[in-house]
Amino acid sequence: MFFKSKEGKEKIITLYNQKLNELNIEYSEKLVETKFGVTNVIITGDTKNPPLVLIHGTGGCAPQILDSFPNLASKYCVYAIDVLAQPNKSTENRLDMKSLEYGKWLIEVIIKLRLKDVTLVGFSFGGFISLKALEFNETPIRQAFLIAPVYIVNGNPLVGVFKMFLPLIRFIKTNKQKHIKKVMGTLFSEYDDFALEYMSTTFQHCNMDFSPLPIISKQSAKKINRPLTIIASEKDIMFPGKK
C-alpha cells in the first residue's frame, strides 16, 4: 500500500482539502474508473474552452499544481489529475515505469472524460507520464508542455545521493526539519510553508518509490509527432537543463 497507515492517509487528505479550499476557485471533482484504478480529477474553468490536462510530480497532488499555474482556467478548461500511488485521492496502485502502463492509464482517463485536442502540461514525473501517453497513443493530444520532466535525461546519481537521498533518509528516520529543508532546497528554487508541510507529511506517512528513473529510447522518441515545449532548469541536479 502507498499509505503506511489510515491515520497517515487522513493527514494527507486533510492537507489536500486545505489547499483546495485555499485556491478559492470554482471547481468540481470527478472520479474516473480505469482498469488501473479509480482516478480523481479536479475540473475548473468553462467546459466550452479547450481542454488542458495538468499532471503533478512525485509527492504532489492536483491542488498543488493548480496553485502553481493559477491562470490557466481563463483560457482553458483545466483537468488536474491526481496521479496514482501519490499523496492524493486516487487509487494507491503503483504502475510499472518500464512499461507503457502510465501512458495507457492517462489516455484511458482522457478518453473517459471525452476530451479531444488536449493540451498536456506535465511537471517532473508528470512530464514522464505525458511522454508515456504520447508513446502509447497521441491521437487525443494536440500538444504537450513538459516542465523539468523525468524520462529525457538524468543527472549525476552521486550528486543526487548526497544532496537529496541521504538528507531524505535522515529525515524519515529522525523527523528533523533541517533534513527535509535540505531536500526541498535541492528540489525547488522556491517553496512555501504548505509545500514543506505536505512533503514532510508525505515522506513520513507514505511508501515512496525510489527505483531508478528510466530514459526514453531514441526510437520511441522519434515516433512522437505532437509539438513539445520543454522547460528545463540549468541548476536542476535531477534533470539538468543543459544535458
mmCIF file of N, CA and C in Angstrom, residues 128-179:
data_model
loop_
_atom_site.group_PDB
_atom_site.id
_atom_site.type_symbol
_atom_site.label_atom_id
_atom_site.label_comp_id
_atom_site.label_asym_id
_atom_site.label_seq_id
_atom_site.Cartn_x
_atom_site.Cartn_y
_atom_site.Cartn_z
ATOM 1 N N PHE A 128 6.998 12.738 -17.381
ATOM 2 C CA PHE A 128 7.199 11.325 -17.699
ATOM 3 C C PHE A 128 5.877 10.693 -18.154
ATOM 4 N N ILE A 129 4.817 10.950 -17.389
ATOM 5 C CA ILE A 129 3.505 10.388 -17.713
ATOM 6 C C ILE A 129 3.010 10.922 -19.058
ATOM 7 N N SER A 130 3.249 12.206 -19.300
ATOM 8 C CA SER A 130 2.849 12.810 -20.571
ATOM 9 C C SER A 130 3.544 12.141 -21.751
ATOM 10 N N LEU A 131 4.851 11.930 -21.625
ATOM 11 C CA LEU A 131 5.604 11.282 -22.702
ATOM 12 C C LEU A 131 5.158 9.830 -22.902
ATOM 13 N N LYS A 132 4.874 9.135 -21.815
ATOM 14 C CA LYS A 132 4.369 7.760 -21.923
ATOM 15 C C LYS A 132 3.033 7.729 -22.665
ATOM 16 N N ALA A 133 2.192 8.738 -22.403
ATOM 17 C CA ALA A 133 0.902 8.818 -23.099
ATOM 18 C C ALA A 133 1.110 9.058 -24.597
ATOM 19 N N LEU A 134 2.039 9.943 -24.930
ATOM 20 C CA LEU A 134 2.343 10.222 -26.332
ATOM 21 C C LEU A 134 2.932 8.994 -27.026
ATOM 22 N N GLU A 135 3.745 8.236 -26.302
ATOM 23 C CA GLU A 135 4.293 6.986 -26.851
ATOM 24 C C GLU A 135 3.184 5.995 -27.172
ATOM 25 N N PHE A 136 2.213 5.922 -26.278
ATOM 26 C CA PHE A 136 1.168 4.909 -26.408
ATOM 27 C C PHE A 136 0.139 5.281 -27.470
ATOM 28 N N ASN A 137 -0.403 6.519 -27.381
ATOM 29 C CA ASN A 137 -1.454 6.925 -28.323
ATOM 30 C C ASN A 137 -1.598 8.439 -28.276
ATOM 31 N N GLU A 138 -1.014 9.120 -29.254
ATOM 32 C CA GLU A 138 -1.043 10.583 -29.230
ATOM 33 C C GLU A 138 -2.275 11.170 -29.908
ATOM 34 N N THR A 139 -3.194 10.323 -30.355
ATOM 35 C CA THR A 139 -4.375 10.779 -31.099
ATOM 36 C C THR A 139 -5.170 11.877 -30.390
ATOM 37 N N PRO A 140 -5.506 11.722 -29.081
ATOM 38 C CA PRO A 140 -6.331 12.761 -28.451
ATOM 39 C C PRO A 140 -5.539 13.980 -27.971
ATOM 40 N N ILE A 141 -4.228 14.001 -28.220
ATOM 41 C CA ILE A 141 -3.368 15.057 -27.685
ATOM 42 C C ILE A 141 -2.958 16.026 -28.802
ATOM 43 N N ARG A 142 -3.113 17.307 -28.536
ATOM 44 C CA ARG A 142 -2.767 18.341 -29.514
ATOM 45 C C ARG A 142 -1.308 18.771 -29.374
ATOM 46 N N GLN A 143 -0.872 18.963 -28.130
ATOM 47 C CA GLN A 143 0.480 19.431 -27.849
ATOM 48 C C GLN A 143 0.792 19.149 -26.387
ATOM 49 N N ALA A 144 2.077 19.260 -26.015
ATOM 50 C CA ALA A 144 2.469 18.997 -24.635
ATOM 51 C C ALA A 144 3.536 19.976 -24.180
ATOM 52 N N PHE A 145 3.404 20.412 -22.948
ATOM 53 C CA PHE A 145 4.395 21.253 -22.291
ATOM 54 C C PHE A 145 4.976 20.464 -21.125
ATOM 55 N N LEU A 146 6.287 20.252 -21.143
ATOM 56 C CA LEU A 146 6.951 19.429 -20.135
ATOM 57 C C LEU A 146 7.893 20.310 -19.326
ATOM 58 N N ILE A 147 7.684 20.351 -18.023
ATOM 59 C CA ILE A 147 8.450 21.234 -17.153
ATOM 60 C C ILE A 147 9.353 20.388 -16.256
ATOM 61 N N ALA A 148 10.671 20.559 -16.407
ATOM 62 C CA ALA A 148 11.662 19.749 -15.678
ATOM 63 C C ALA A 148 11.263 18.275 -15.705
ATOM 64 N N PRO A 149 11.055 17.729 -16.913
ATOM 65 C CA PRO A 149 10.451 16.401 -16.999
ATOM 66 C C PRO A 149 11.408 15.245 -16.686
ATOM 67 N N VAL A 150 10.863 14.231 -16.042
ATOM 68 C CA VAL A 150 11.512 12.927 -15.926
ATOM 69 C C VAL A 150 11.428 12.252 -17.294
ATOM 70 N N TYR A 151 12.398 11.377 -17.619
ATOM 71 C CA TYR A 151 12.329 10.474 -18.776
ATOM 72 C C TYR A 151 13.146 10.930 -19.976
ATOM 73 N N ILE A 152 13.742 12.141 -19.942
ATOM 74 C CA ILE A 152 14.566 12.566 -21.070
ATOM 75 C C ILE A 152 16.044 12.478 -20.717
ATOM 76 N N VAL A 153 16.418 13.018 -19.583
ATOM 77 C CA VAL A 153 17.791 12.906 -19.064
ATOM 78 C C VAL A 153 17.746 12.670 -17.565
ATOM 79 N N ASN A 154 18.813 12.137 -17.016
ATOM 80 C CA ASN A 154 19.002 12.044 -15.567
ATOM 81 C C ASN A 154 20.297 12.746 -15.194
ATOM 82 N N GLY A 155 20.333 13.285 -13.978
ATOM 83 C CA GLY A 155 21.536 13.939 -13.503
ATOM 84 C C GLY A 155 22.552 12.947 -12.974
ATOM 85 N N ASN A 156 23.637 13.478 -12.425
ATOM 86 C CA ASN A 156 24.681 12.652 -11.818
ATOM 87 C C ASN A 156 24.118 11.950 -10.583
ATOM 88 N N PRO A 157 24.100 10.604 -10.575
ATOM 89 C CA PRO A 157 23.480 9.893 -9.449
ATOM 90 C C PRO A 157 24.182 10.137 -8.121
ATOM 91 N N LEU A 158 25.499 10.324 -8.139
ATOM 92 C CA LEU A 158 26.224 10.575 -6.888
ATOM 93 C C LEU A 158 25.815 11.904 -6.270
ATOM 94 N N VAL A 159 25.657 12.918 -7.113
ATOM 95 C CA VAL A 159 25.207 14.224 -6.618
ATOM 96 C C VAL A 159 23.814 14.094 -6.006
ATOM 97 N N GLY A 160 22.941 13.335 -6.690
ATOM 98 C CA GLY A 160 21.591 13.108 -6.183
ATOM 99 C C GLY A 160 21.577 12.414 -4.841
ATOM 100 N N VAL A 161 22.465 11.441 -4.670
ATOM 101 C CA VAL A 161 22.542 10.704 -3.404
ATOM 102 C C VAL A 161 22.913 11.634 -2.260
ATOM 103 N N PHE A 162 23.969 12.431 -2.448
ATOM 104 C CA PHE A 162 24.468 13.261 -1.357
ATOM 105 C C PHE A 162 23.596 14.485 -1.086
ATOM 106 N N LYS A 163 23.016 15.063 -2.141
ATOM 107 C CA LYS A 163 22.245 16.291 -1.949
ATOM 108 C C LYS A 163 20.780 16.054 -1.619
ATOM 109 N N MET A 164 20.258 14.878 -2.023
ATOM 110 C CA MET A 164 18.837 14.658 -1.800
ATOM 111 C C MET A 164 18.522 13.399 -1.004
ATOM 112 N N PHE A 165 19.028 12.243 -1.455
ATOM 113 C CA PHE A 165 18.581 10.994 -0.859
ATOM 114 C C PHE A 165 19.099 10.774 0.566
ATOM 115 N N LEU A 166 20.339 11.139 0.840
ATOM 116 C CA LEU A 166 20.840 10.979 2.213
ATOM 117 C C LEU A 166 20.108 11.894 3.193
ATOM 118 N N PRO A 167 19.920 13.192 2.886
ATOM 119 C CA PRO A 167 19.107 14.022 3.783
ATOM 120 C C PRO A 167 17.676 13.502 3.932
ATOM 121 N N LEU A 168 17.123 12.933 2.855
ATOM 122 C CA LEU A 168 15.765 12.409 2.921
ATOM 123 C C LEU A 168 15.684 11.210 3.855
ATOM 124 N N ILE A 169 16.654 10.316 3.771
ATOM 125 C CA ILE A 169 16.682 9.150 4.662
ATOM 126 C C ILE A 169 16.832 9.594 6.114
ATOM 127 N N ARG A 170 17.683 10.602 6.337
ATOM 128 C CA ARG A 170 17.854 11.125 7.704
ATOM 129 C C ARG A 170 16.550 11.722 8.226
ATOM 130 N N PHE A 171 15.821 12.408 7.342
ATOM 131 C CA PHE A 171 14.546 12.986 7.764
ATOM 132 C C PHE A 171 13.544 11.902 8.124
ATOM 133 N N ILE A 172 13.438 10.872 7.282
ATOM 134 C CA ILE A 172 12.487 9.786 7.545
ATOM 135 C C ILE A 172 12.786 9.106 8.880
ATOM 136 N N LYS A 173 14.069 8.991 9.218
ATOM 137 C CA LYS A 173 14.458 8.326 10.468
ATOM 138 C C LYS A 173 14.307 9.230 11.695
ATOM 139 N N THR A 174 14.550 10.546 11.523
ATOM 140 C CA THR A 174 14.590 11.447 12.676
ATOM 141 C C THR A 174 13.428 12.428 12.762
ATOM 142 N N ASN A 175 12.771 12.689 11.614
ATOM 143 C CA ASN A 175 11.702 13.676 11.516
ATOM 144 C C ASN A 175 12.188 15.100 11.834
ATOM 145 N N LYS A 176 13.471 15.347 11.665
ATOM 146 C CA LYS A 176 14.017 16.683 11.923
ATOM 147 C C LYS A 176 13.885 17.555 10.672
ATOM 148 N N GLN A 177 13.364 18.759 10.888
ATOM 149 C CA GLN A 177 13.059 19.652 9.781
ATOM 150 C C GLN A 177 14.302 20.077 8.988
ATOM 151 N N LYS A 178 15.445 20.142 9.633
ATOM 152 C CA LYS A 178 16.643 20.591 8.917
ATOM 153 C C LYS A 178 16.977 19.668 7.750
ATOM 154 N N HIS A 179 16.646 18.384 7.899
ATOM 155 C CA HIS A 179 16.940 17.429 6.829
ATOM 156 C C HIS A 179 15.974 17.582 5.655
#
